[in-house]
């Protein structure tokens, strides 16, 4: 079995997503680094149902929840995306595959001309991968986290015209099984 399925955030996966999001490993790389309550998460799910420009998914690999992908601005020229690996047991090659799925998904929408991301300056693995891919760093900004600390974030932007080159470069570091998963990923609705 070699399959990847994107499953929208819902009440059925809310408890797992909330546990992932509240883990110190995820919070330390987030702008909102506070513990999120079940009520706040429930309100967030309600807001997603009312806003077609925000798409949030649990990524299942071979039937096992592994990660989260988020997209803000679907239907607009610029889409901001993010991801984190929620599973404590990280599978090899997961991040390159998530990046490729994120790029492929966002550019499925004809309105998307730029795929933007923000990476905490201390989060070295995705910074290194973005640079390997040749993603254009647009700026370094300071943001105040919900706990009141200033954190530097690098901003990156991928123009639609460079999508294929970046995907091809990312595929070079992926195993054959990950490439197959990328080619056949499914989005549940």
Tab-separated table of C-alpha atoms in Angstrom:
chain	number	residue	atom	x	y	z
A	1	UNK	CA	0.000	0.000	0.000
A	2	UNK	CA	1.492	3.331	-1.103
A	3	UNK	CA	-1.069	6.049	-0.665
A	4	UNK	CA	-1.379	9.563	0.667
A	5	UNK	CA	-4.755	11.057	1.501
A	6	UNK	CA	-5.471	14.646	2.557
A	7	UNK	CA	-8.379	14.660	4.998
A	8	UNK	CA	-9.983	17.988	5.928
A	9	UNK	CA	-9.900	19.053	9.561
A	10	UNK	CA	-13.111	17.898	11.215
A	11	UNK	CA	-14.615	16.969	14.552
A	12	UNK	CA	-13.487	13.375	13.980
A	13	UNK	CA	-9.780	14.284	13.860
A	14	UNK	CA	-9.947	17.314	16.169
A	15	UNK	CA	-8.577	15.614	19.279
A	16	UNK	CA	-5.520	14.254	17.464
A	17	UNK	CA	-4.813	17.547	15.665
A	18	UNK	CA	-5.140	19.486	18.909
A	19	UNK	CA	-2.723	17.117	20.684
A	20	UNK	CA	-0.200	17.517	17.856
A	21	UNK	CA	-0.589	21.295	17.730
A	22	UNK	CA	-0.199	21.633	21.500
A	23	UNK	CA	2.987	19.550	21.629
A	24	UNK	CA	6.084	21.598	22.561
A	25	UNK	CA	7.843	20.412	19.369
A	26	UNK	CA	5.176	22.071	17.186
A	27	UNK	CA	4.519	25.123	19.362
A	28	UNK	CA	8.180	26.157	19.422
A	29	UNK	CA	8.031	26.818	15.658
A	30	UNK	CA	4.628	28.550	15.642
A	31	UNK	CA	3.650	32.200	15.843
A	32	UNK	CA	0.755	31.230	18.067
A	33	UNK	CA	2.760	29.177	20.532
A	34	UNK	CA	0.151	29.094	23.293
A	35	UNK	CA	-1.691	25.967	24.365
A	36	UNK	CA	-4.957	25.885	22.423
A	37	UNK	CA	-8.079	24.849	24.328
A	38	UNK	CA	-10.614	22.375	22.986
A	39	UNK	CA	-13.195	25.195	22.831
A	40	UNK	CA	-10.844	27.413	20.828
A	41	UNK	CA	-10.078	24.564	18.445
A	42	UNK	CA	-13.785	23.886	18.034
A	43	UNK	CA	-14.358	27.563	17.180
A	44	UNK	CA	-11.495	27.349	14.690
A	45	UNK	CA	-13.152	24.352	13.001
A	46	UNK	CA	-16.405	26.322	12.804
A	47	UNK	CA	-14.565	29.240	11.180
A	48	UNK	CA	-13.010	26.933	8.574
A	49	UNK	CA	-16.480	25.788	7.545
A	50	UNK	CA	-17.372	29.416	6.801
A	51	UNK	CA	-14.206	30.377	4.885
A	52	UNK	CA	-13.471	28.671	1.556
A	53	UNK	CA	-10.080	30.384	1.292
A	54	UNK	CA	-8.599	28.326	4.156
A	55	UNK	CA	-7.919	24.626	3.635
A	56	UNK	CA	-6.489	22.553	6.506
A	57	UNK	CA	-5.728	18.850	6.160
A	58	UNK	CA	-4.493	15.877	8.113
A	59	UNK	CA	-2.104	13.939	5.879
A	60	UNK	CA	-2.527	10.172	6.112
A	61	UNK	CA	0.196	7.933	4.733
A	62	UNK	CA	-0.867	4.336	4.225
A	63	UNK	CA	-3.836	4.893	6.534
A	64	UNK	CA	-1.760	6.450	9.353
A	65	UNK	CA	-2.107	10.129	10.285
A	66	UNK	CA	1.306	11.761	9.931
A	67	UNK	CA	1.133	15.503	9.377
A	68	UNK	CA	-0.844	18.688	8.818
A	69	UNK	CA	-0.942	20.881	5.715
A	70	UNK	CA	-2.524	24.326	5.791
A	71	UNK	CA	-3.361	26.786	3.030
A	72	UNK	CA	-4.619	30.331	3.544
A	73	UNK	CA	-5.725	32.415	0.579
A	74	UNK	CA	-7.062	29.733	-1.769
A	75	UNK	CA	-8.828	31.578	-4.588
A	76	UNK	CA	-6.406	34.499	-4.411
A	77	UNK	CA	-3.168	35.295	-6.229
A	78	UNK	CA	-1.016	34.595	-3.153
A	79	UNK	CA	-1.497	31.521	-0.979
A	80	UNK	CA	0.313	31.066	2.330
A	81	UNK	CA	1.008	27.449	3.184
A	82	UNK	CA	2.433	25.639	6.146
A	83	UNK	CA	2.976	22.142	7.428
A	84	UNK	CA	4.132	20.207	10.408
A	85	UNK	CA	4.785	16.568	11.062
A	86	UNK	CA	2.574	15.597	13.971
A	87	UNK	CA	3.539	11.973	14.314
A	88	UNK	CA	6.299	11.358	16.846
A	89	UNK	CA	7.723	8.674	14.555
A	90	UNK	CA	8.810	10.683	11.525
A	91	UNK	CA	9.046	8.616	8.369
A	92	UNK	CA	12.114	9.205	6.179
A	93	UNK	CA	11.466	11.549	3.265
A	94	UNK	CA	8.259	12.926	4.775
A	95	UNK	CA	9.120	16.632	4.555
A	96	UNK	CA	10.120	16.645	0.852
A	97	UNK	CA	6.918	14.762	0.040
A	98	UNK	CA	4.814	17.220	2.081
A	99	UNK	CA	6.470	20.145	0.327
A	100	UNK	CA	5.691	18.652	-3.079
A	101	UNK	CA	2.097	17.918	-2.119
A	102	UNK	CA	1.729	21.457	-0.768
A	103	UNK	CA	3.069	22.953	-3.993
A	104	UNK	CA	0.969	20.669	-6.199
A	105	UNK	CA	-2.204	21.293	-4.210
A	106	UNK	CA	-1.891	25.100	-4.067
A	107	UNK	CA	-1.180	25.463	-7.773
A	108	UNK	CA	-4.185	23.288	-8.698
A	109	UNK	CA	-6.125	26.500	-8.283
A	110	UNK	CA	-5.714	28.698	-11.355
A	111	UNK	CA	-5.831	31.857	-9.287
A	112	UNK	CA	-2.678	30.912	-7.338
A	113	UNK	CA	0.307	32.749	-8.789
A	114	UNK	CA	2.577	32.657	-5.723
A	115	UNK	CA	2.927	30.133	-2.932
A	116	UNK	CA	4.315	31.822	0.171
A	117	UNK	CA	5.644	30.401	3.413
A	118	UNK	CA	7.130	31.581	6.687
A	119	UNK	CA	9.754	29.575	8.575
A	120	UNK	CA	11.045	30.367	12.049
A	121	UNK	CA	14.724	31.360	11.804
A	122	UNK	CA	15.666	28.686	14.359
A	123	UNK	CA	13.882	25.903	12.410
A	124	UNK	CA	16.949	24.782	10.475
A	125	UNK	CA	15.679	21.699	8.587
A	126	UNK	CA	12.959	23.441	6.522
A	127	UNK	CA	15.213	26.474	5.989
A	128	UNK	CA	17.932	24.226	4.593
A	129	UNK	CA	15.432	22.404	2.351
A	130	UNK	CA	13.913	25.670	1.050
A	131	UNK	CA	17.395	26.887	0.138
A	132	UNK	CA	18.203	23.551	-1.531
A	133	UNK	CA	15.045	23.942	-3.624
A	134	UNK	CA	16.093	27.449	-4.612
A	135	UNK	CA	13.020	29.100	-3.133
A	136	UNK	CA	13.236	32.882	-3.192
A	137	UNK	CA	13.672	34.363	0.285
A	138	UNK	CA	11.654	37.575	0.267
A	139	UNK	CA	12.424	38.907	3.738
A	140	UNK	CA	13.341	38.302	7.342
A	141	UNK	CA	10.696	39.636	9.709
A	142	UNK	CA	10.187	39.799	13.441
A	143	UNK	CA	6.882	38.607	14.849
A	144	UNK	CA	5.680	38.613	18.423
A	145	UNK	CA	4.484	35.176	19.464
A	146	UNK	CA	1.358	34.740	21.552
A	147	UNK	CA	3.648	34.268	24.557
A	148	UNK	CA	5.143	37.714	23.948
A	149	UNK	CA	8.546	36.676	22.563
A	150	UNK	CA	9.969	38.184	19.388
A	151	UNK	CA	10.886	35.496	16.854
A	152	UNK	CA	12.502	35.973	13.451
A	153	UNK	CA	10.802	34.362	10.462
A	154	UNK	CA	12.139	33.987	6.953
A	155	UNK	CA	9.533	34.522	4.275
A	156	UNK	CA	9.734	32.590	1.009
A	157	UNK	CA	7.792	32.868	-2.239
A	158	UNK	CA	7.443	30.421	-5.119
A	159	UNK	CA	6.086	31.885	-8.382
A	160	UNK	CA	3.916	29.615	-10.513
A	161	UNK	CA	6.497	29.858	-13.337
A	162	UNK	CA	9.113	28.111	-11.137
A	163	UNK	CA	6.814	25.388	-9.779
A	164	UNK	CA	7.956	22.586	-12.105
A	165	UNK	CA	11.663	23.262	-11.549
A	166	UNK	CA	11.203	23.192	-7.762
A	167	UNK	CA	9.084	20.019	-7.866
A	168	UNK	CA	11.675	18.294	-10.058
A	169	UNK	CA	14.480	19.239	-7.679
A	170	UNK	CA	12.517	17.995	-4.660
A	171	UNK	CA	11.686	14.706	-6.393
A	172	UNK	CA	15.422	14.017	-6.786
A	173	UNK	CA	15.757	13.473	-3.023
A	174	UNK	CA	12.656	11.276	-2.738
A	175	UNK	CA	12.500	7.493	-2.813
A	176	UNK	CA	10.573	5.759	-5.594
A	177	UNK	CA	7.719	4.913	-3.204
A	178	UNK	CA	7.433	8.563	-2.058
A	179	UNK	CA	7.383	9.723	-5.688
A	180	UNK	CA	4.559	7.283	-6.420
A	181	UNK	CA	2.625	8.565	-3.398
A	182	UNK	CA	3.119	12.107	-4.613
A	183	UNK	CA	1.826	11.237	-8.068
A	184	UNK	CA	-1.342	9.630	-6.691
A	185	UNK	CA	-2.247	11.621	-3.576
A	186	UNK	CA	-5.961	12.005	-2.988
A	187	UNK	CA	-7.963	14.834	-1.436
A	188	UNK	CA	-11.068	13.853	0.529
A	189	UNK	CA	-13.932	16.305	0.767
